[in-house]
Amino acid sequence: MKKALFLALALGAGSSLAAPFVLPAAWMAESPSQAKAGGEFRTYSLSDYKTLNPFTSAEADSLPDLMSDAGLGGLFTQDPSTDKFIPHMADALPAVSNNGKRFVVKLRQGMKFSDGQAITADDFITTFRIHTDDKVGSNSYDSFFINGKPVTLKKIDNSTLQFDFPQASASAYSRMSSLMPWPDHVFGPVYKSKGAEGIKAMWGISANPASIVSPGPWVISSYQAGQRAVLKKNPYFGEWNKDGAGKALPYLDTMSIRLLKDLNAGLAAYLAGQIDTFGASKADDLAQIKRAIDGGNLKANLVPNVSPNSTSSWIVFNWNKSGDAAKQKLFRDVRFRQAMSHVANRQAMIQLALGGLGSEVYTGVYPVFKNYQFDSTPKYRYDLAAATKLLAQMGYAKKNAQGYLTNGAGQVLEFNLATNAGNTVREQLGRIFVDEAKKVGVKVNFTPIDFNNLVDQLQAKGANRPFDAILLGLSGGDNIWPYGSNVVPCGGNLHAFNVPADGKCLTPQESLMTKLYFQGDRTLDDDARRKIGEQLSKAEAQNQGFIYLVGTNYHVTYNSRLGGEYKRNLWDAYYQSRPYAALTTYIK
């Protein structure tokens, strides 16, 4: 975050007359006068949904996310042309005091849920209390704690909130913006009477769509397990969200999501004109799309290699395996994890799985965040000789008749690796890793399984978690302090290599990473924060808690019937090519 921004925030506080949020026309490629109301945006998902509950959902692009995320965040949103925060659900920038730790936020008037009830301070308060109840297990829990100390939220009146941070935080606006309010009149009575267990029992995947109340642009219309989800426009959202011509957002009536078995099925549906966008990741995908466009079989736009994606695939080993002491010792040995990074043939992964279009990744800060890429960060590149040397230091120097390494007790160096079935890119990454591991004598039993089961395993806590290793991916982060608050510090719910019941660090390296994360977060000077980031990236890379593999490039392709993109110079993987959740999309 730019230093000048904090001065602007302090000077810009104050209330205003009730007015809708107006999406700046300067962001958009086309004039708002060209946009048309109505129609359906057709997209897809590769995994079925687990829940409709916003407090228990964890996967990216969950139905609660799609319902609520307007692509503009909550109280504040970033301007893609300047990176500065501007008010969204807040009616103005907040009053900042107490050395940058207190923020008094006035809510925009006229906001309503999909049932027509007003969005007030009580909704934010109840949502905050539920997210910060550790018994609920919310994926947002870590966003509201800094170095173990809570952010507090107080209601001043029905339209005023007061956030108090335990320390100055460069990510304060990101954290406040992540608080999307859910209805107090729905969740509040249950939480008061039944607590966390009552909340966890609400809004399961089989809940009646008519009972779901949304704060965002969409509400669920229908859901058929394994087949299709349909979202319909929340008409009340458009009362306080307008385009530059004063028309209500979203323009569309409907967003439909086909549930497909894999990426190949997604590409086939896109080429057939059955869905409107496709997340192309491989050169072959792009080639097929281009051939279809050039041959007149598909009316679509294609812009390849816009930027690196804000994502990476990785392998994580389970340090909490008390039921298998030998594997637990193996996975906790940093030499083993560094050896497995040397085994990862990232260039082969890029060429074979991504068709040459991607980036090698060595830390959790993705290449799209250019200001946090450092030459000093250690990189355990593909080097089978280096892997062999590290494994020999651990006592795995001899191979059996099958060519696998064994220790002095004759135990084979072996582990199980799982990924989500249907993600053909990850399946190919896993096979490449298995083949390279075999070359140095490591036996990897690779099995794609159901995505929801995989996530359940990854998020398990305690001394004996139910997996050896998992190949998955994370996405997101921000361009202010791009280290995951729930990934890097000990106790985070996605600190997935070590998730003991007490959330404590196991190693000095973890403790250093945690210390540096919070030190950087409280540093408001950009240059000073970046220097701390350089230290953190070094510590993270040396630890190899996650063995980061490769990130895809961000390619944009969409059916020509769609309008509503940002100006081309604003496109990248962070801001995307259009506001999330099809907020500005329209049918031409």
C-alpha positions as MATLAB code, in Angstrom:
seq = 'MKKALFLALALGAGSSLAAPFVLPAAWMAESPSQAKAGGEFRTYSLSDYKTLNPFTSAEADSLPDLMSDAGLGGLFTQDPSTDKFIPHMADALPAVSNNGKRFVVKLRQGMKFSDGQAITADDFITTFRIHTDDKVGSNSYDSFFINGKPVTLKKIDNSTLQFDFPQASASAYSRMSSLMPWPDHVFGPVYKSKGAEGIKAMWGISANPASIVSPGPWVISSYQAGQRAVLKKNPYFGEWNKDGAGKALPYLDTMSIRLLKDLNAGLAAYLAGQIDTFGASKADDLAQIKRAIDGGNLKANLVPNVSPNSTSSWIVFNWNKSGDAAKQKLFRDVRFRQAMSHVANRQAMIQLALGGLGSEVYTGVYPVFKNYQFDSTPKYRYDLAAATKLLAQMGYAKKNAQGYLTNGAGQVLEFNLATNAGNTVREQLGRIFVDEAKKVGVKVNFTPIDFNNLVDQLQAKGANRPFDAILLGLSGGDNIWPYGSNVVPCGGNLHAFNVPADGKCLTPQESLMTKLYFQGDRTLDDDARRKIGEQLSKAEAQNQGFIYLVGTNYHVTYNSRLGGEYKRNLWDAYYQSRPYAALTTYIK';
ca = [
       0.000    0.000    0.000;
       1.387    3.393   -0.930;
       2.475    5.664    1.924;
       0.480    8.574    0.532;
      -2.710    6.561    0.781;
      -2.769    6.718    4.571;
      -2.557   10.499    4.498;
      -5.445   10.609    2.063;
      -7.501    8.318    4.262;
      -6.982   10.447    7.332;
      -7.907   13.620    5.491;
     -10.776   12.120    3.531;
     -12.960   10.995    6.395;
     -16.476   12.222    6.773;
     -20.044   11.295    5.967;
     -22.092   12.073    2.913;
     -25.669   12.024    1.805;
     -27.090    8.597    1.076;
     -26.040    7.684   -2.440;
     -25.410    4.499   -4.398;
     -21.979    3.202   -5.228;
     -21.253    4.188   -8.829;
     -18.845    1.987  -10.739;
     -16.398    4.406  -12.401;
     -16.989    4.511  -16.141;
     -13.271    5.274  -16.553;
     -12.511    1.652  -15.621;
     -14.642    0.153  -18.367;
     -13.772   -0.549  -22.004;
     -17.221    0.470  -23.230;
     -19.544    3.301  -22.380;
     -22.220    2.390  -19.799;
     -24.799    3.508  -22.348;
     -23.959    0.412  -24.409;
     -24.866   -2.035  -21.639;
     -28.147   -3.926  -21.885;
     -30.185   -5.422  -19.074;
     -31.227   -9.073  -18.940;
     -29.858  -12.381  -20.150;
     -27.831  -15.268  -18.772;
     -24.105  -15.652  -18.174;
     -23.043  -19.300  -18.494;
     -19.983  -20.592  -16.661;
     -18.733  -23.843  -15.102;
     -17.110  -25.475  -12.090;
     -15.007  -28.640  -11.889;
     -16.137  -29.701   -8.441;
     -19.492  -30.017   -6.796;
     -20.330  -27.718   -3.925;
     -20.121  -28.674   -0.254;
     -22.327  -26.101    1.434;
     -24.316  -22.912    1.084;
     -23.052  -21.744    4.474;
     -20.740  -18.696    4.256;
     -19.159  -19.473    7.615;
     -18.073  -23.034    6.837;
     -17.240  -22.876    3.116;
     -13.513  -23.067    2.344;
     -13.094  -23.798   -1.345;
     -12.506  -21.061   -3.900;
     -15.549  -19.994   -5.929;
     -17.970  -21.515   -3.440;
     -21.626  -20.661   -3.866;
     -21.553  -18.233   -0.892;
     -18.602  -16.490   -2.564;
     -20.418  -16.264   -5.867;
     -23.557  -14.945   -4.195;
     -21.904  -12.299   -2.089;
     -18.715  -11.162   -3.796;
     -19.549   -8.281   -6.075;
     -15.970   -8.142   -7.311;
     -15.760   -4.950   -5.306;
     -15.110   -6.331   -1.851;
     -17.061   -5.295    1.221;
     -16.580   -1.946    2.919;
     -13.802   -0.841    0.552;
     -12.497   -1.862   -2.840;
      -9.306   -1.199   -4.780;
      -9.268    1.043   -7.802;
      -7.569   -1.074  -10.514;
      -6.091    2.044  -12.098;
      -4.362    3.294   -8.925;
      -4.400    0.390   -6.393;
      -5.918    2.813   -3.852;
      -8.880    1.846   -1.708;
     -12.193    3.589   -2.268;
     -15.468    3.158   -0.337;
     -17.995    0.542   -1.424;
     -20.292   -0.565    1.414;
     -18.840    2.320    3.401;
     -20.204    5.696    2.371;
     -16.808    7.398    2.675;
     -13.229    6.709    3.677;
     -13.029    6.206    7.432;
     -11.859    8.468   10.214;
      -8.451    7.118   11.290;
      -7.037    7.713   14.778;
      -5.020    6.113   17.592;
      -1.821    6.012   15.519;
      -3.502    4.309   12.608;
      -5.111    1.563   14.691;
      -8.712    2.837   14.933;
     -11.062    3.152   11.964;
     -14.574    4.582   12.296;
     -16.633    3.574    9.289;
     -19.984    5.011    8.247;
     -22.102    2.547    6.276;
     -23.648    3.451    2.956;
     -27.360    4.035    3.363;
     -29.928    2.134    1.314;
     -28.153   -1.252    1.253;
     -30.466   -4.279    1.425;
     -30.309   -8.048    1.554;
     -32.074  -10.142   -1.056;
     -35.133  -10.402    1.239;
     -35.452   -6.614    1.254;
     -34.265   -6.060    4.834;
     -31.756   -3.274    5.412;
     -28.061   -4.035    5.891;
     -27.018   -2.363    9.144;
     -24.197   -2.401   11.674;
     -25.840   -5.363   13.442;
     -25.257   -7.555   10.395;
     -21.536   -6.752   10.380;
     -21.298   -7.332   14.131;
     -23.009  -10.731   14.040;
     -21.016  -11.829   10.999;
     -17.784  -10.769   12.704;
     -18.639  -12.637   15.917;
     -19.371  -15.847   14.068;
     -16.236  -15.680   11.897;
     -14.094  -15.086   15.001;
     -15.572  -17.986   16.976;
     -12.909  -20.687   16.627;
     -15.519  -23.381   17.218;
     -17.192  -22.438   13.928;
     -14.018  -23.093   11.933;
     -14.427  -20.195    9.517;
     -11.887  -19.827    6.732;
     -11.913  -16.077    7.518;
     -10.977  -16.546   11.178;
      -7.308  -15.626   10.713;
      -8.149  -12.375    8.933;
      -9.315  -10.860   12.212;
      -6.320  -11.729   14.375;
      -2.866  -10.182   14.166;
      -0.057  -12.015   15.921;
      -2.560  -13.787   18.129;
      -4.308  -10.577   19.151;
      -7.828   -9.867   17.938;
      -9.112   -7.079   15.783;
     -12.187   -5.779   17.604;
     -15.385   -4.439   16.096;
     -17.840   -2.209   17.916;
     -21.229   -0.847   16.912;
     -21.447    2.915   17.428;
     -24.951    3.196   16.013;
     -27.014    1.458   13.307;
     -24.862    2.915   10.543;
     -21.446    3.278   12.214;
     -18.758    0.714   13.007;
     -15.496    1.084   14.902;
     -12.589   -1.250   14.085;
      -9.680   -1.354   16.528;
      -6.516   -3.123   15.426;
      -3.957   -4.420   17.944;
      -1.228   -2.805   15.858;
      -0.961   -0.622   12.798;
      -1.520   -2.850    9.773;
      -0.645   -2.348    6.133;
      -3.446   -4.790    5.334;
      -6.100   -3.049    7.474;
      -8.251   -2.091    4.500;
      -7.978   -5.553    2.972;
      -9.013   -7.115    6.279;
     -11.969   -4.784    6.754;
     -13.035   -5.318    3.152;
     -13.073   -9.079    3.632;
     -15.960   -8.757    6.111;
     -19.011   -9.355    3.918;
     -22.122   -9.010    6.115;
     -24.611  -11.858    6.389;
     -28.082  -11.272    7.868;
     -28.279  -10.907   11.622;
     -32.013  -11.621   11.421;
     -31.192  -15.091   10.011;
     -27.975  -16.110   11.779;
     -28.215  -14.037   14.970;
     -31.047  -15.928   16.705;
     -29.462  -19.304   15.910;
     -26.054  -18.206   17.161;
     -27.524  -16.841   20.388;
     -29.521  -19.997   21.109;
     -27.304  -22.771   19.719;
     -23.843  -21.270   19.313;
     -21.270  -22.561   16.837;
     -22.969  -25.935   16.405;
     -26.180  -24.224   15.381;
     -24.352  -22.127   12.785;
     -22.547  -25.150   11.345;
     -25.872  -26.934   10.901;
     -27.347  -24.089    8.834;
     -27.565  -23.738    5.066;
     -26.326  -27.176    4.089;
     -26.073  -28.017    0.416;
     -29.600  -29.455    0.434;
     -31.152  -26.320    1.957;
     -34.167  -24.822    0.202;
     -32.810  -22.064   -2.096;
     -35.776  -19.903   -1.133;
     -34.434  -19.775    2.439;
     -31.049  -18.345    1.424;
     -30.588  -14.606    1.946;
     -27.735  -12.872    0.107;
     -26.017   -9.503    0.639;
     -24.542   -9.492   -2.854;
     -25.565   -9.375   -6.508;
     -26.822  -12.963   -6.686;
     -29.044  -15.361   -4.792;
     -29.519  -19.069   -5.414;
     -32.352  -19.992   -7.730;
     -31.758  -23.754   -7.986;
     -29.123  -26.395   -7.428;
     -28.854  -29.942   -8.777;
     -26.008  -31.921   -7.255;
     -23.384  -32.847   -9.816;
     -25.221  -31.059  -12.626;
     -25.961  -27.379  -12.340;
     -26.368  -24.379  -10.063;
     -28.364  -21.339  -11.107;
     -28.071  -17.915   -9.495;
     -30.608  -15.163  -10.077;
     -30.151  -11.433   -9.698;
     -30.762   -9.869   -6.319;
     -32.896   -6.870   -7.378;
     -32.139   -4.965   -4.170;
     -28.400   -4.964   -4.923;
     -28.995   -2.726   -7.919;
     -30.662   -0.124   -5.718;
     -27.282    0.796   -4.235;
     -24.899   -0.342   -7.032;
     -25.109    1.558  -10.307;
     -23.078    1.944  -13.461;
     -21.876    5.294  -14.762;
     -25.201    5.846  -16.541;
     -27.239    5.184  -13.404;
     -28.385    1.682  -14.425;
     -28.664   -1.049  -11.813;
     -25.963   -3.712  -11.456;
     -25.736   -6.545  -12.263;
     -27.188   -6.177  -15.736;
     -27.839   -9.909  -16.080;
     -30.876  -11.790  -14.819;
     -29.129  -15.131  -14.350;
     -25.741  -16.783  -13.871;
     -25.677  -20.532  -14.443;
     -22.845  -22.850  -13.426;
     -22.478  -26.230  -15.120;
     -20.757  -28.824  -12.958;
     -18.295  -30.620  -15.224;
     -16.044  -33.607  -14.639;
     -12.746  -32.072  -15.787;
     -11.035  -29.298  -17.747;
     -11.381  -31.188  -20.994;
     -15.149  -31.160  -20.576;
     -14.956  -27.440  -19.861;
     -13.004  -26.784  -23.052;
     -15.425  -28.900  -25.086;
     -18.396  -26.989  -23.679;
     -16.707  -23.672  -24.465;
     -15.834  -24.669  -28.029;
     -19.440  -25.779  -28.505;
     -20.680  -22.361  -27.388;
     -22.407  -23.807  -24.319;
     -20.516  -21.685  -21.774;
     -19.274  -18.110  -22.101;
     -15.793  -18.157  -20.588;
     -13.081  -20.736  -20.056;
     -10.031  -20.756  -17.793;
      -7.521  -21.816  -20.422;
      -4.177  -22.862  -18.939;
      -2.402  -24.858  -21.667;
      -1.070  -24.002  -25.105;
      -3.236  -26.739  -26.580;
      -6.329  -25.097  -25.064;
      -5.389  -21.794  -26.672;
      -4.604  -23.448  -29.994;
      -7.981  -25.202  -30.115;
      -9.799  -21.998  -29.221;
      -7.886  -20.025  -31.853;
      -8.599  -22.639  -34.534;
     -12.292  -22.551  -33.682;
     -12.331  -18.742  -33.877;
     -10.318  -18.608  -37.119;
     -12.498  -21.293  -38.666;
     -15.677  -19.410  -37.888;
     -16.923  -22.122  -35.534;
     -16.727  -19.998  -32.404;
     -17.464  -16.319  -32.019;
     -15.123  -15.406  -29.196;
     -12.285  -13.155  -28.111;
      -8.897  -14.574  -27.105;
      -6.063  -12.676  -25.412;
      -3.256  -15.037  -24.314;
      -0.554  -14.438  -21.702;
      -2.058  -11.353  -20.099;
       0.052  -11.892  -16.950;
       1.140  -14.650  -14.572;
      -1.767  -15.956  -12.539;
      -2.072  -15.210   -8.829;
      -1.970  -18.916   -8.109;
       0.360  -21.868   -7.800;
       0.170  -25.616   -7.519;
       2.140  -27.157   -4.662;
       2.822  -30.315   -2.718;
       2.474  -30.283    1.060;
       3.653  -33.015    3.442;
       1.824  -33.761    6.685;
       3.954  -33.091    9.774;
       1.180  -34.326   12.103;
       1.311  -38.093   11.643;
       1.672  -39.570   15.105;
       0.164  -42.838   13.860;
       3.225  -43.401   11.661;
       6.330  -42.215   13.494;
       8.678  -43.027   10.602;
       6.754  -40.909    8.102;
       6.283  -38.109   10.596;
      10.053  -37.975   11.150;
      10.623  -38.068    7.391;
       8.172  -35.275    6.563;
       9.517  -33.049    9.355;
      13.093  -33.286    8.046;
      13.831  -30.147    6.020;
      16.406  -32.076    3.983;
      13.661  -34.372    2.717;
      11.437  -31.466    1.727;
      14.312  -29.672   -0.011;
      15.128  -32.915   -1.821;
      11.534  -33.188   -3.028;
      11.777  -29.641   -4.380;
      14.905  -30.698   -6.287;
      12.889  -33.654   -7.645;
      10.182  -31.363   -9.010;
      10.951  -30.839  -12.685;
       9.195  -27.510  -13.023;
      10.223  -26.887  -16.606;
       8.832  -30.276  -17.649;
       5.634  -29.419  -15.785;
       5.364  -26.121  -17.650;
       6.069  -27.716  -21.014;
       4.003  -30.889  -20.647;
       1.150  -29.876  -18.353;
       0.850  -26.179  -19.269;
       1.998  -26.311  -22.878;
       4.916  -23.982  -22.225;
       2.762  -21.219  -20.768;
       3.537  -20.745  -17.104;
       6.049  -19.768  -14.447;
       8.236  -21.631  -12.000;
       7.160  -20.822   -8.428;
       9.281  -21.167   -5.289;
       7.327  -19.295   -2.596;
       3.730  -18.412   -1.780;
       4.117  -14.957   -3.346;
       2.987  -15.472   -6.906;
       4.928  -13.929   -9.835;
       2.117  -11.459  -10.619;
       3.182   -9.569   -7.462;
       6.370   -8.252   -9.052;
       7.416   -6.004   -6.159;
       7.791   -9.043   -3.902;
       9.990  -11.200   -6.129;
      13.582  -11.285   -4.828;
      16.827  -12.554   -6.341;
      17.985  -13.548   -2.847;
      15.177  -16.091   -2.386;
      16.648  -19.635   -2.357;
      15.413  -21.808   -5.191;
      15.723  -25.574   -4.878;
      15.625  -26.128   -8.620;
      15.352  -29.418  -10.461;
      18.552  -31.278   -9.585;
      18.378  -35.042   -9.079;
      22.004  -35.227   -7.937;
      21.318  -32.661   -5.202;
      18.198  -34.598   -4.169;
      20.171  -37.844   -4.033;
      22.835  -36.223   -1.844;
      20.281  -34.882    0.646;
      18.495  -38.226    0.888;
      21.822  -40.012    1.445;
      22.532  -37.670    4.361;
      19.277  -38.931    5.865;
      20.361  -42.558    5.572;
      18.705  -43.429    2.266;
      21.756  -44.362    0.220;
      21.031  -47.866   -1.071;
      18.396  -49.145   -3.496;
      16.537  -52.447   -3.377;
      15.963  -54.778   -6.307;
      13.041  -52.660   -7.491;
      15.223  -49.535   -7.595;
      13.771  -47.837   -4.523;
      15.848  -46.299   -1.747;
      15.902  -48.025    1.627;
      17.302  -47.056    5.015;
      19.446  -49.143    7.339;
      16.362  -51.032    8.550;
      15.371  -51.917    5.001;
      12.386  -49.550    4.930;
      11.519  -48.250    1.463;
      11.379  -44.480    1.017;
       7.687  -44.309    0.104;
       4.670  -42.051    0.557;
       1.158  -41.533   -0.788;
       0.266  -38.427   -2.810;
      -3.286  -37.330   -3.637;
      -4.810  -34.611   -5.787;
      -8.330  -33.746   -6.899;
      -9.740  -36.028   -9.568;
     -10.845  -34.286  -12.747;
      -8.270  -31.519  -12.662;
      -6.271  -32.809  -15.597;
      -3.460  -30.299  -15.123;
      -2.839  -31.341  -11.512;
      -3.116  -34.984  -12.452;
      -0.378  -34.471  -15.032;
       1.769  -32.508  -12.572;
       1.465  -35.424  -10.173;
       2.494  -37.978  -12.784;
       5.554  -35.919  -13.736;
       6.549  -35.706  -10.076;
       6.088  -39.468   -9.617;
       8.315  -40.218  -12.623;
      11.094  -37.916  -11.446;
      10.914  -39.236   -7.871;
      11.363  -42.784   -9.162;
      14.601  -41.728  -10.868;
      16.173  -41.037   -7.472;
      14.567  -44.095   -5.872;
      11.542  -42.566   -4.123;
       8.304  -44.535   -4.426;
       5.259  -42.249   -4.732;
       1.789  -43.781   -4.770;
      -0.272  -41.194   -6.630;
      -4.096  -41.211   -6.456;
      -6.579  -38.540   -7.619;
      -9.588  -38.428   -5.272;
     -12.784  -36.403   -4.782;
     -12.037  -32.714   -4.200;
     -14.252  -32.325   -1.142;
     -12.655  -35.347    0.536;
      -9.239  -33.917   -0.267;
     -10.089  -30.568    1.331;
     -11.431  -32.328    4.418;
      -8.121  -34.161    4.783;
      -6.080  -31.014    4.276;
      -8.055  -29.068    6.881;
      -7.989  -31.787    9.515;
      -6.317  -30.777   12.783;
      -4.537  -32.693   15.489;
      -1.628  -35.024   16.097;
      -2.609  -37.629   13.495;
      -4.049  -36.052   10.356;
      -5.271  -38.474    7.641;
      -2.845  -38.018    4.719;
       0.792  -38.235    3.678;
       1.043  -35.604    0.945;
      -1.402  -33.563   -1.110;
      -0.992  -31.775   -4.458;
      -3.340  -28.815   -4.662;
      -3.209  -25.092   -5.282;
      -3.922  -21.783   -3.639;
      -4.861  -18.511   -5.229;
      -5.378  -14.943   -4.119;
      -3.279  -12.577   -2.064;
      -3.048   -8.832   -2.490;
      -0.510   -6.394   -3.838;
       0.046   -4.692   -0.464;
       1.407   -7.538    1.701;
       1.036  -10.650   -0.454;
       1.689  -13.301    2.201;
      -1.360  -15.302    3.273;
      -2.563  -14.479    6.775;
      -3.946  -18.000    7.098;
      -0.999  -19.683    5.312;
       2.288  -18.283    6.649;
       1.779  -17.811   10.427;
       1.505  -20.801   12.715;
      -2.101  -21.497   13.649;
      -3.493  -20.427   10.281;
      -6.095  -22.824    8.931;
      -4.112  -23.183    5.696;
      -0.716  -23.528    7.386;
      -1.325  -26.983    6.035;
       1.971  -28.749    6.730;
       1.614  -28.302   10.499;
      -1.880  -28.054   12.001;
      -1.692  -29.350   15.578;
      -4.689  -28.935   17.818;
      -3.010  -26.098   19.731;
      -1.901  -24.258   16.568;
       1.651  -23.775   17.876;
       4.830  -23.592   15.818;
       6.934  -26.728   15.737;
      10.246  -25.370   14.406;
      12.349  -22.185   14.761;
      11.892  -21.598   11.027;
       8.111  -21.505   11.446;
       8.491  -19.115   14.387;
      10.698  -16.827   12.277;
       8.182  -16.850    9.420;
       5.386  -15.953   11.835;
       7.428  -13.143   13.398;
       8.377  -11.669   10.006;
       4.805  -11.900    8.718;
       3.429   -9.737   11.527;
       6.449   -7.407   11.501;
       5.846   -6.721    7.810;
       2.116   -6.288    8.283;
       2.588   -3.528   10.858;
       5.157   -1.706    8.706;
       3.415    1.043    6.735;
       6.445    2.279    4.804;
       6.466    0.471    1.436;
      10.241    0.138    1.090;
      10.758   -1.034    4.663;
       7.918   -3.548    4.336;
       9.436   -4.902    1.136;
      12.784   -5.508    2.904;
      10.968   -7.553    5.537;
       9.221   -9.401    2.718;
      12.619  -10.322    1.306;
      13.589  -11.913    4.637;
      10.248  -13.706    4.856;
      10.507  -15.086    1.322;
      13.965  -16.451    2.168;
      12.720  -18.141    5.345;
       9.657  -19.564    3.591;
      11.728  -20.964    0.734;
      14.271  -22.564    3.061;
      11.513  -24.203    5.105;
       9.771  -25.764    2.088;
       6.606  -26.326    4.131;
       4.882  -26.022    0.787;
       6.842  -27.219   -2.215;
       5.619  -24.701   -4.752;
       5.695  -25.994   -8.304;
       4.332  -23.913  -11.169;
       1.798  -21.206  -11.802;
      -0.293  -20.864  -14.892;
      -0.435  -17.754  -17.032;
      -3.606  -15.704  -17.098;
      -5.305  -15.974  -20.471;
      -8.590  -14.258  -21.253;
     -11.151  -15.743  -23.581;
     -14.860  -15.060  -23.692;
     -17.793  -15.446  -26.033;
     -18.299  -12.425  -28.282;
     -21.870  -12.081  -27.043;
     -20.479  -10.718  -23.752;
     -19.685   -7.110  -22.953;
     -18.576   -5.454  -19.753;
     -14.777   -5.767  -19.613;
     -12.300   -3.459  -17.942;
     -10.092   -1.348  -20.201;
      -7.368   -3.543  -21.623;
      -4.536   -1.795  -19.756;
      -6.150   -2.758  -16.429;
      -6.215   -6.484  -17.091;
      -4.060   -8.792  -15.014;
      -4.573  -11.871  -12.884;
      -5.108   -9.760   -9.761;
      -7.849   -7.473  -11.052;
      -8.994   -9.881  -13.787;
     -10.550   -8.680  -17.049;
     -13.956   -7.831  -15.583;
     -15.341   -7.439  -12.062;
     -15.804  -10.801  -10.396;
     -19.161  -12.564  -10.328;
     -20.151  -11.107  -13.726;
     -21.118   -7.832  -12.075;
     -20.696   -5.712  -15.222;
     -21.198   -8.442  -17.813;
     -24.033   -7.917  -20.262;
     -25.332   -9.712  -23.335;
     -24.844   -7.689  -26.499;
];
